[in-house]
């Protein structure tokens, strides 16, 4: 009798364990399908630190602040009360961003420093850093956002384009990081936030040079992190967004450095810039080392490459073939997946 009761209890426990396990995996699967970021970042958003509690009043230097993700980050940081250093090549656009920051926040004119900067002029980066430190006395967070996209086939692209992409996206970024990092090491604290890309993890057609520059950044900052283990309060975060609403495609390099991409893209399928910027700040607030930011089906691509690379290679080949076909026919390589062809 006792053995029978014990057997029933074990069976009940086993059934309960199986049911709970299945329920857990079902919940995680639903979260994944509905997600616009990786599960670690989702957890941080719901249960971790908020940007308001961790980032407020930090002095933040944003490169590439005149448009896109950098511009939106500037607005959200201004609302947090963060003194800002805004950099890009276009001073008039920086002044526009500064004016809006002042309108939507409690910051005053002296709380926002306009610092025009060409990331490829690396001899000027030390002087720019000194100006920033002279103005604010410290730099708490560096957001490496400056960069440029590419839309061209490798066999049709001049070598100068690849050189330009490496100099801007990779060498320019590590140059400004080298200057700011010296200051952070002296203070033994700071955050370096790098806006990488999905193609910093995944190869994609039409962006061989861009993808190479972002892969280089991933490798560099992952290696640099291991050199800073004696400075646990200097945090490096690599952020890999998928398609985000911006003018990055319109400003992309093509077969030649002075040739402009003429395609106007439908961006309705892409993540809103405001949402992407919020997730970037959540990443920084929670000291996450790497995060993936994208809606479906792009987000699933990250997981396929991480856990099932054989399937990922097959899928990438299929998608790549269509992207190239779309590009050659004069339509945007991405938006054509989400819009119906006109009859």
mmCIF file of C-alpha atoms in Angstrom:
data_model
loop_
_atom_site.group_PDB
_atom_site.id
_atom_site.type_symbol
_atom_site.label_atom_id
_atom_site.label_comp_id
_atom_site.label_asym_id
_atom_site.label_seq_id
_atom_site.Cartn_x
_atom_site.Cartn_y
_atom_site.Cartn_z
ATOM 1 C CA UNK A 1 0.000 0.000 0.000
ATOM 2 C CA UNK A 2 2.806 2.391 0.956
ATOM 3 C CA UNK A 3 4.724 1.437 -2.182
ATOM 4 C CA UNK A 4 1.642 2.159 -4.309
ATOM 5 C CA UNK A 5 1.179 5.587 -2.723
ATOM 6 C CA UNK A 6 4.855 6.379 -3.168
ATOM 7 C CA UNK A 7 4.671 5.349 -6.815
ATOM 8 C CA UNK A 8 1.636 7.594 -7.340
ATOM 9 C CA UNK A 9 3.415 10.506 -5.665
ATOM 10 C CA UNK A 10 6.486 10.051 -7.860
ATOM 11 C CA UNK A 11 4.302 9.832 -10.954
ATOM 12 C CA UNK A 12 2.466 13.001 -9.959
ATOM 13 C CA UNK A 13 5.733 14.841 -9.315
ATOM 14 C CA UNK A 14 7.134 13.683 -12.639
ATOM 15 C CA UNK A 15 4.004 14.776 -14.485
ATOM 16 C CA UNK A 16 4.090 18.147 -12.733
ATOM 17 C CA UNK A 17 7.768 18.586 -13.610
ATOM 18 C CA UNK A 18 7.153 17.740 -17.277
ATOM 19 C CA UNK A 19 4.151 20.074 -17.417
ATOM 20 C CA UNK A 20 6.072 22.948 -15.847
ATOM 21 C CA UNK A 21 9.005 22.370 -18.190
ATOM 22 C CA UNK A 22 6.762 22.377 -21.246
ATOM 23 C CA UNK A 23 5.001 25.497 -19.995
ATOM 24 C CA UNK A 24 8.331 27.229 -19.426
ATOM 25 C CA UNK A 25 9.575 26.446 -22.940
ATOM 26 C CA UNK A 26 6.226 27.505 -24.398
ATOM 27 C CA UNK A 27 6.455 30.856 -22.621
ATOM 28 C CA UNK A 28 10.040 31.336 -23.824
ATOM 29 C CA UNK A 29 9.021 30.451 -27.381
ATOM 30 C CA UNK A 30 6.159 32.960 -27.323
ATOM 31 C CA UNK A 31 8.528 35.591 -25.912
ATOM 32 C CA UNK A 32 10.954 34.882 -28.740
ATOM 33 C CA UNK A 33 8.309 35.131 -31.453
ATOM 34 C CA UNK A 34 7.033 38.451 -30.095
ATOM 35 C CA UNK A 35 10.460 39.832 -29.195
ATOM 36 C CA UNK A 36 12.351 42.763 -30.652
ATOM 37 C CA UNK A 37 15.566 41.947 -28.800
ATOM 38 C CA UNK A 38 17.436 38.966 -27.384
ATOM 39 C CA UNK A 39 16.103 37.283 -24.256
ATOM 40 C CA UNK A 40 18.815 38.705 -21.980
ATOM 41 C CA UNK A 41 17.955 42.247 -23.010
ATOM 42 C CA UNK A 42 14.245 41.509 -22.588
ATOM 43 C CA UNK A 43 14.903 40.302 -19.058
ATOM 44 C CA UNK A 44 16.890 43.453 -18.325
ATOM 45 C CA UNK A 45 14.067 45.617 -19.661
ATOM 46 C CA UNK A 46 11.450 43.987 -17.431
ATOM 47 C CA UNK A 47 13.455 43.212 -14.302
ATOM 48 C CA UNK A 48 16.745 45.100 -14.544
ATOM 49 C CA UNK A 49 17.873 48.677 -14.066
ATOM 50 C CA UNK A 50 16.236 51.507 -15.972
ATOM 51 C CA UNK A 51 18.207 54.198 -17.814
ATOM 52 C CA UNK A 52 16.539 56.741 -15.533
ATOM 53 C CA UNK A 53 18.020 55.103 -12.441
ATOM 54 C CA UNK A 54 21.530 54.458 -13.790
ATOM 55 C CA UNK A 55 22.395 56.913 -16.544
ATOM 56 C CA UNK A 56 20.929 60.221 -15.434
ATOM 57 C CA UNK A 57 23.388 63.143 -15.243
ATOM 58 C CA UNK A 58 26.261 61.138 -16.764
ATOM 59 C CA UNK A 59 28.359 63.101 -19.261
ATOM 60 C CA UNK A 60 27.809 61.322 -22.590
ATOM 61 C CA UNK A 61 29.724 61.734 -25.842
ATOM 62 C CA UNK A 62 27.663 60.642 -28.877
ATOM 63 C CA UNK A 63 29.393 60.336 -32.240
ATOM 64 C CA UNK A 64 27.242 60.335 -35.356
ATOM 65 C CA UNK A 65 24.747 62.471 -33.423
ATOM 66 C CA UNK A 66 23.331 64.420 -36.371
ATOM 67 C CA UNK A 67 20.874 61.779 -37.599
ATOM 68 C CA UNK A 68 19.418 58.323 -37.090
ATOM 69 C CA UNK A 69 20.116 56.360 -33.924
ATOM 70 C CA UNK A 70 22.668 58.917 -32.695
ATOM 71 C CA UNK A 71 20.174 61.766 -32.989
ATOM 72 C CA UNK A 72 17.468 59.862 -31.134
ATOM 73 C CA UNK A 73 19.922 58.796 -28.424
ATOM 74 C CA UNK A 74 20.767 62.465 -27.915
ATOM 75 C CA UNK A 75 17.106 63.317 -27.323
ATOM 76 C CA UNK A 76 16.524 60.477 -24.874
ATOM 77 C CA UNK A 77 19.740 61.228 -22.983
ATOM 78 C CA UNK A 78 18.790 64.910 -22.774
ATOM 79 C CA UNK A 79 15.498 63.930 -21.141
ATOM 80 C CA UNK A 80 17.523 61.954 -18.574
ATOM 81 C CA UNK A 81 19.419 65.129 -17.709
ATOM 82 C CA UNK A 82 22.719 63.943 -19.214
ATOM 83 C CA UNK A 83 25.185 66.654 -20.258
ATOM 84 C CA UNK A 84 26.009 65.930 -23.894
ATOM 85 C CA UNK A 85 28.926 66.116 -26.295
ATOM 86 C CA UNK A 86 27.498 65.875 -29.820
ATOM 87 C CA UNK A 87 29.781 65.043 -32.735
ATOM 88 C CA UNK A 88 29.488 64.530 -36.475
ATOM 89 C CA UNK A 89 30.853 66.233 -39.561
ATOM 90 C CA UNK A 90 27.720 68.389 -40.106
ATOM 91 C CA UNK A 91 27.807 71.228 -37.593
ATOM 92 C CA UNK A 92 24.528 72.754 -38.777
ATOM 93 C CA UNK A 93 22.722 69.471 -38.125
ATOM 94 C CA UNK A 94 24.316 69.205 -34.692
ATOM 95 C CA UNK A 95 23.019 72.673 -33.863
ATOM 96 C CA UNK A 96 19.532 71.543 -34.872
ATOM 97 C CA UNK A 97 19.792 68.486 -32.614
ATOM 98 C CA UNK A 98 21.090 70.623 -29.762
ATOM 99 C CA UNK A 99 18.193 73.046 -30.071
ATOM 100 C CA UNK A 100 15.650 70.245 -29.852
ATOM 101 C CA UNK A 101 17.489 68.732 -26.866
ATOM 102 C CA UNK A 102 17.166 72.073 -25.069
ATOM 103 C CA UNK A 103 13.472 72.310 -25.922
ATOM 104 C CA UNK A 104 12.548 68.866 -24.609
ATOM 105 C CA UNK A 105 14.693 68.802 -21.464
ATOM 106 C CA UNK A 106 15.837 70.858 -18.495
ATOM 107 C CA UNK A 107 19.373 71.142 -19.908
ATOM 108 C CA UNK A 108 20.849 74.580 -20.450
ATOM 109 C CA UNK A 109 23.047 75.811 -23.290
ATOM 110 C CA UNK A 110 26.329 75.056 -21.489
ATOM 111 C CA UNK A 111 25.181 71.477 -20.845
ATOM 112 C CA UNK A 112 25.482 70.563 -24.528
ATOM 113 C CA UNK A 113 28.828 70.878 -26.311
ATOM 114 C CA UNK A 114 28.809 70.867 -30.106
ATOM 115 C CA UNK A 115 32.064 69.241 -31.200
ATOM 116 C CA UNK A 116 32.258 68.810 -35.014
ATOM 117 C CA UNK A 117 34.393 65.800 -35.808
ATOM 118 C CA UNK A 118 35.474 63.837 -38.851
ATOM 119 C CA UNK A 119 36.126 60.307 -37.648
ATOM 120 C CA UNK A 120 38.627 59.729 -40.451
ATOM 121 C CA UNK A 121 40.803 62.679 -39.323
ATOM 122 C CA UNK A 122 42.375 60.708 -36.510
ATOM 123 C CA UNK A 123 45.077 63.278 -35.830
ATOM 124 C CA UNK A 124 42.313 65.562 -34.497
ATOM 125 C CA UNK A 125 40.833 63.073 -32.030
ATOM 126 C CA UNK A 126 43.202 63.897 -29.168
ATOM 127 C CA UNK A 127 42.432 67.600 -29.457
ATOM 128 C CA UNK A 128 38.685 66.906 -29.594
ATOM 129 C CA UNK A 129 38.895 64.767 -26.450
ATOM 130 C CA UNK A 130 40.820 67.493 -24.649
ATOM 131 C CA UNK A 131 38.139 70.040 -25.581
ATOM 132 C CA UNK A 132 35.435 67.776 -24.217
ATOM 133 C CA UNK A 133 37.309 67.240 -20.954
ATOM 134 C CA UNK A 134 38.081 70.940 -20.642
ATOM 135 C CA UNK A 135 34.387 71.744 -20.970
ATOM 136 C CA UNK A 136 32.902 69.089 -18.657
ATOM 137 C CA UNK A 137 35.863 67.753 -16.674
ATOM 138 C CA UNK A 138 34.924 64.143 -17.343
ATOM 139 C CA UNK A 139 33.419 61.719 -19.874
ATOM 140 C CA UNK A 140 31.303 59.015 -18.267
ATOM 141 C CA UNK A 141 29.954 57.325 -21.397
ATOM 142 C CA UNK A 142 31.254 57.160 -24.968
ATOM 143 C CA UNK A 143 28.697 56.036 -27.548
ATOM 144 C CA UNK A 144 30.473 55.021 -30.763
ATOM 145 C CA UNK A 145 27.681 55.474 -33.275
ATOM 146 C CA UNK A 146 29.390 57.145 -36.268
ATOM 147 C CA UNK A 147 29.532 55.011 -39.380
ATOM 148 C CA UNK A 148 28.383 54.529 -42.935
ATOM 149 C CA UNK A 149 26.568 51.744 -44.752
ATOM 150 C CA UNK A 150 27.355 50.122 -48.100
ATOM 151 C CA UNK A 151 25.125 48.875 -50.904
ATOM 152 C CA UNK A 152 27.132 47.367 -53.753
ATOM 153 C CA UNK A 153 28.433 44.063 -55.042
ATOM 154 C CA UNK A 154 32.053 43.293 -54.251
ATOM 155 C CA UNK A 155 33.085 42.589 -57.862
ATOM 156 C CA UNK A 156 31.745 46.008 -58.946
ATOM 157 C CA UNK A 157 33.183 48.047 -56.062
ATOM 158 C CA UNK A 158 36.397 50.069 -56.104
ATOM 159 C CA UNK A 159 38.974 49.312 -53.436
ATOM 160 C CA UNK A 160 38.729 52.933 -52.250
ATOM 161 C CA UNK A 161 35.237 52.184 -50.920
ATOM 162 C CA UNK A 162 36.549 49.404 -48.679
ATOM 163 C CA UNK A 163 39.359 51.640 -47.491
ATOM 164 C CA UNK A 164 36.856 54.407 -46.658
ATOM 165 C CA UNK A 165 34.619 52.007 -44.726
ATOM 166 C CA UNK A 166 37.497 50.628 -42.667
ATOM 167 C CA UNK A 167 38.865 54.100 -41.924
ATOM 168 C CA UNK A 168 35.492 55.477 -40.821
ATOM 169 C CA UNK A 169 33.682 52.545 -39.215
ATOM 170 C CA UNK A 170 36.685 50.762 -37.682
ATOM 171 C CA UNK A 171 39.860 52.838 -37.405
ATOM 172 C CA UNK A 172 38.025 56.071 -36.601
ATOM 173 C CA UNK A 173 36.075 54.338 -33.849
ATOM 174 C CA UNK A 174 39.085 52.742 -32.173
ATOM 175 C CA UNK A 175 41.014 56.014 -32.492
ATOM 176 C CA UNK A 176 38.460 58.053 -30.534
ATOM 177 C CA UNK A 177 38.064 55.153 -28.095
ATOM 178 C CA UNK A 178 41.817 55.149 -27.440
ATOM 179 C CA UNK A 179 41.713 58.826 -26.454
ATOM 180 C CA UNK A 180 38.682 58.533 -24.181
ATOM 181 C CA UNK A 181 39.794 55.237 -22.639
ATOM 182 C CA UNK A 182 42.934 56.868 -21.223
ATOM 183 C CA UNK A 183 40.685 59.207 -19.252
ATOM 184 C CA UNK A 184 38.448 56.342 -18.090
ATOM 185 C CA UNK A 185 41.465 54.329 -16.925
ATOM 186 C CA UNK A 186 42.629 57.293 -14.855
ATOM 187 C CA UNK A 187 39.179 57.463 -13.220
ATOM 188 C CA UNK A 188 38.905 53.641 -13.142
ATOM 189 C CA UNK A 189 35.360 53.770 -14.447
ATOM 190 C CA UNK A 190 33.327 54.501 -17.554
ATOM 191 C CA UNK A 191 31.126 52.968 -20.227
ATOM 192 C CA UNK A 192 31.943 52.420 -23.912
ATOM 193 C CA UNK A 193 28.850 51.635 -25.977
ATOM 194 C CA UNK A 194 29.424 50.516 -29.559
ATOM 195 C CA UNK A 195 26.671 50.535 -32.154
ATOM 196 C CA UNK A 196 27.690 47.587 -34.289
ATOM 197 C CA UNK A 197 25.236 45.791 -36.580
ATOM 198 C CA UNK A 198 23.540 42.502 -37.311
ATOM 199 C CA UNK A 199 26.070 42.135 -40.134
ATOM 200 C CA UNK A 200 28.807 42.439 -37.537
ATOM 201 C CA UNK A 201 27.733 38.914 -36.618
ATOM 202 C CA UNK A 202 26.187 37.670 -39.863
ATOM 203 C CA UNK A 203 27.572 37.963 -43.378
ATOM 204 C CA UNK A 204 25.222 39.570 -45.895
ATOM 205 C CA UNK A 205 25.404 40.349 -49.624
ATOM 206 C CA UNK A 206 25.738 43.959 -50.837
ATOM 207 C CA UNK A 207 27.601 44.935 -47.661
ATOM 208 C CA UNK A 208 30.924 43.097 -47.793
ATOM 209 C CA UNK A 209 32.959 46.151 -46.765
ATOM 210 C CA UNK A 210 30.487 47.329 -44.152
ATOM 211 C CA UNK A 211 30.164 43.841 -42.702
ATOM 212 C CA UNK A 212 33.956 43.499 -42.561
ATOM 213 C CA UNK A 213 34.279 46.801 -40.672
ATOM 214 C CA UNK A 214 31.646 45.746 -38.129
ATOM 215 C CA UNK A 215 33.160 42.274 -37.710
ATOM 216 C CA UNK A 216 36.436 44.058 -37.010
ATOM 217 C CA UNK A 217 34.783 46.182 -34.323
ATOM 218 C CA UNK A 218 33.268 43.102 -32.686
ATOM 219 C CA UNK A 219 36.641 41.380 -32.559
ATOM 220 C CA UNK A 220 38.445 44.482 -31.342
ATOM 221 C CA UNK A 221 36.112 45.344 -28.488
ATOM 222 C CA UNK A 222 35.684 41.727 -27.377
ATOM 223 C CA UNK A 223 39.485 41.519 -27.168
ATOM 224 C CA UNK A 224 39.818 44.919 -25.488
ATOM 225 C CA UNK A 225 37.363 43.820 -22.821
ATOM 226 C CA UNK A 226 39.749 41.025 -21.835
ATOM 227 C CA UNK A 227 42.583 43.573 -21.443
ATOM 228 C CA UNK A 228 40.523 45.623 -18.996
ATOM 229 C CA UNK A 229 39.747 42.936 -16.429
ATOM 230 C CA UNK A 230 41.706 44.906 -13.809
ATOM 231 C CA UNK A 231 39.211 47.748 -14.339
ATOM 232 C CA UNK A 232 35.863 46.085 -13.593
ATOM 233 C CA UNK A 233 34.026 49.419 -13.631
ATOM 234 C CA UNK A 234 34.968 50.127 -17.246
ATOM 235 C CA UNK A 235 32.164 48.458 -19.184
ATOM 236 C CA UNK A 236 32.172 47.691 -22.917
ATOM 237 C CA UNK A 237 28.852 46.964 -24.622
ATOM 238 C CA UNK A 238 28.495 45.834 -28.241
ATOM 239 C CA UNK A 239 25.022 46.437 -29.657
ATOM 240 C CA UNK A 240 23.937 44.767 -32.885
ATOM 241 C CA UNK A 241 20.802 46.320 -34.380
ATOM 242 C CA UNK A 242 18.972 44.922 -37.364
ATOM 243 C CA UNK A 243 16.993 47.166 -39.743
ATOM 244 C CA UNK A 244 16.151 50.489 -38.051
ATOM 245 C CA UNK A 245 14.322 53.484 -39.490
ATOM 246 C CA UNK A 246 16.982 56.003 -40.548
ATOM 247 C CA UNK A 247 18.643 57.462 -43.625
ATOM 248 C CA UNK A 248 21.533 55.003 -43.463
ATOM 249 C CA UNK A 249 20.617 53.328 -46.771
ATOM 250 C CA UNK A 250 20.160 56.604 -48.648
ATOM 251 C CA UNK A 251 23.620 57.714 -47.453
ATOM 252 C CA UNK A 252 25.270 54.378 -48.229
ATOM 253 C CA UNK A 253 28.483 54.062 -50.177
ATOM 254 C CA UNK A 254 28.154 52.275 -53.512
ATOM 255 C CA UNK A 255 30.622 51.176 -56.188
ATOM 256 C CA UNK A 256 32.496 54.473 -55.941
ATOM 257 C CA UNK A 257 33.103 56.774 -52.983
ATOM 258 C CA UNK A 258 31.495 59.773 -54.682
ATOM 259 C CA UNK A 259 28.469 57.902 -56.033
ATOM 260 C CA UNK A 260 25.208 58.289 -54.132
ATOM 261 C CA UNK A 261 22.629 55.511 -53.790
ATOM 262 C CA UNK A 262 19.478 56.812 -55.461
ATOM 263 C CA UNK A 263 17.013 54.300 -54.015
ATOM 264 C CA UNK A 264 14.337 55.678 -51.666
ATOM 265 C CA UNK A 265 13.368 52.977 -49.228
ATOM 266 C CA UNK A 266 10.122 51.941 -47.593
ATOM 267 C CA UNK A 267 10.981 51.793 -43.898
ATOM 268 C CA UNK A 268 7.626 50.765 -42.483
ATOM 269 C CA UNK A 269 8.906 47.249 -41.756
ATOM 270 C CA UNK A 270 11.921 48.500 -39.783
ATOM 271 C CA UNK A 271 12.179 49.095 -36.044
ATOM 272 C CA UNK A 272 11.306 52.603 -34.902
ATOM 273 C CA UNK A 273 14.408 54.629 -34.072
ATOM 274 C CA UNK A 274 12.916 55.590 -30.687
ATOM 275 C CA UNK A 275 12.546 51.939 -29.689
ATOM 276 C CA UNK A 276 16.077 51.056 -30.794
ATOM 277 C CA UNK A 277 17.558 53.962 -28.824
ATOM 278 C CA UNK A 278 15.623 52.953 -25.701
ATOM 279 C CA UNK A 279 17.002 49.409 -25.920
ATOM 280 C CA UNK A 280 20.518 50.789 -26.382
ATOM 281 C CA UNK A 281 20.156 52.753 -23.146
ATOM 282 C CA UNK A 282 18.757 49.715 -21.317
ATOM 283 C CA UNK A 283 21.814 47.764 -22.483
ATOM 284 C CA UNK A 284 24.095 50.453 -21.058
ATOM 285 C CA UNK A 285 22.163 50.755 -17.795
ATOM 286 C CA UNK A 286 22.494 47.019 -17.151
ATOM 287 C CA UNK A 287 26.152 46.674 -18.247
ATOM 288 C CA UNK A 288 25.307 44.015 -20.850
ATOM 289 C CA UNK A 289 28.267 42.911 -22.953
ATOM 290 C CA UNK A 290 26.378 42.206 -26.190
ATOM 291 C CA UNK A 291 22.775 42.657 -27.237
ATOM 292 C CA UNK A 292 20.766 41.957 -30.373
ATOM 293 C CA UNK A 293 18.085 44.463 -31.346
ATOM 294 C CA UNK A 294 15.659 43.603 -34.124
ATOM 295 C CA UNK A 295 12.131 42.482 -34.803
ATOM 296 C CA UNK A 296 11.178 39.221 -36.448
ATOM 297 C CA UNK A 297 12.059 37.575 -38.754
ATOM 298 C CA UNK A 298 15.499 39.215 -38.494
ATOM 299 C CA UNK A 299 15.921 38.388 -34.812
ATOM 300 C CA UNK A 300 15.563 34.687 -35.567
ATOM 301 C CA UNK A 301 18.566 35.000 -37.854
ATOM 302 C CA UNK A 302 20.793 35.882 -34.889
ATOM 303 C CA UNK A 303 19.715 32.717 -33.084
ATOM 304 C CA UNK A 304 20.147 30.530 -36.163
ATOM 305 C CA UNK A 305 23.704 31.763 -36.641
ATOM 306 C CA UNK A 306 24.445 31.307 -32.944
ATOM 307 C CA UNK A 307 23.006 27.814 -32.483
ATOM 308 C CA UNK A 308 22.404 26.229 -35.923
ATOM 309 C CA UNK A 309 25.021 27.650 -38.310
ATOM 310 C CA UNK A 310 24.436 24.984 -40.967
ATOM 311 C CA UNK A 311 20.789 25.999 -41.311
ATOM 312 C CA UNK A 312 21.840 29.642 -41.150
ATOM 313 C CA UNK A 313 24.223 29.214 -44.106
ATOM 314 C CA UNK A 314 21.446 27.638 -46.173
ATOM 315 C CA UNK A 315 18.947 30.377 -45.305
ATOM 316 C CA UNK A 316 21.466 33.166 -45.875
ATOM 317 C CA UNK A 317 22.194 31.819 -49.356
ATOM 318 C CA UNK A 318 18.485 31.846 -50.223
ATOM 319 C CA UNK A 319 17.892 35.309 -48.827
ATOM 320 C CA UNK A 320 21.099 36.626 -50.361
ATOM 321 C CA UNK A 321 20.117 35.463 -53.822
ATOM 322 C CA UNK A 322 16.866 37.381 -53.607
ATOM 323 C CA UNK A 323 18.485 40.508 -52.148
ATOM 324 C CA UNK A 324 20.906 40.674 -55.056
ATOM 325 C CA UNK A 325 18.079 40.188 -57.545
ATOM 326 C CA UNK A 326 16.073 42.974 -55.905
ATOM 327 C CA UNK A 327 19.077 45.279 -55.868
ATOM 328 C CA UNK A 328 19.813 44.741 -59.549
ATOM 329 C CA UNK A 329 16.192 45.456 -60.451
ATOM 330 C CA UNK A 330 16.364 48.851 -58.716
ATOM 331 C CA UNK A 331 14.253 48.208 -55.606
ATOM 332 C CA UNK A 332 15.356 48.224 -51.994
ATOM 333 C CA UNK A 333 16.846 44.866 -51.094
ATOM 334 C CA UNK A 334 14.996 44.633 -47.767
ATOM 335 C CA UNK A 335 11.670 46.420 -48.120
ATOM 336 C CA UNK A 336 10.675 44.273 -51.087
ATOM 337 C CA UNK A 337 10.125 41.381 -48.669
ATOM 338 C CA UNK A 338 7.423 43.327 -46.899
ATOM 339 C CA UNK A 339 5.627 45.221 -49.661
ATOM 340 C CA UNK A 340 3.524 43.779 -52.429
ATOM 341 C CA UNK A 341 4.743 44.198 -55.963
ATOM 342 C CA UNK A 342 2.664 46.558 -58.053
ATOM 343 C CA UNK A 343 0.861 44.877 -60.905
#
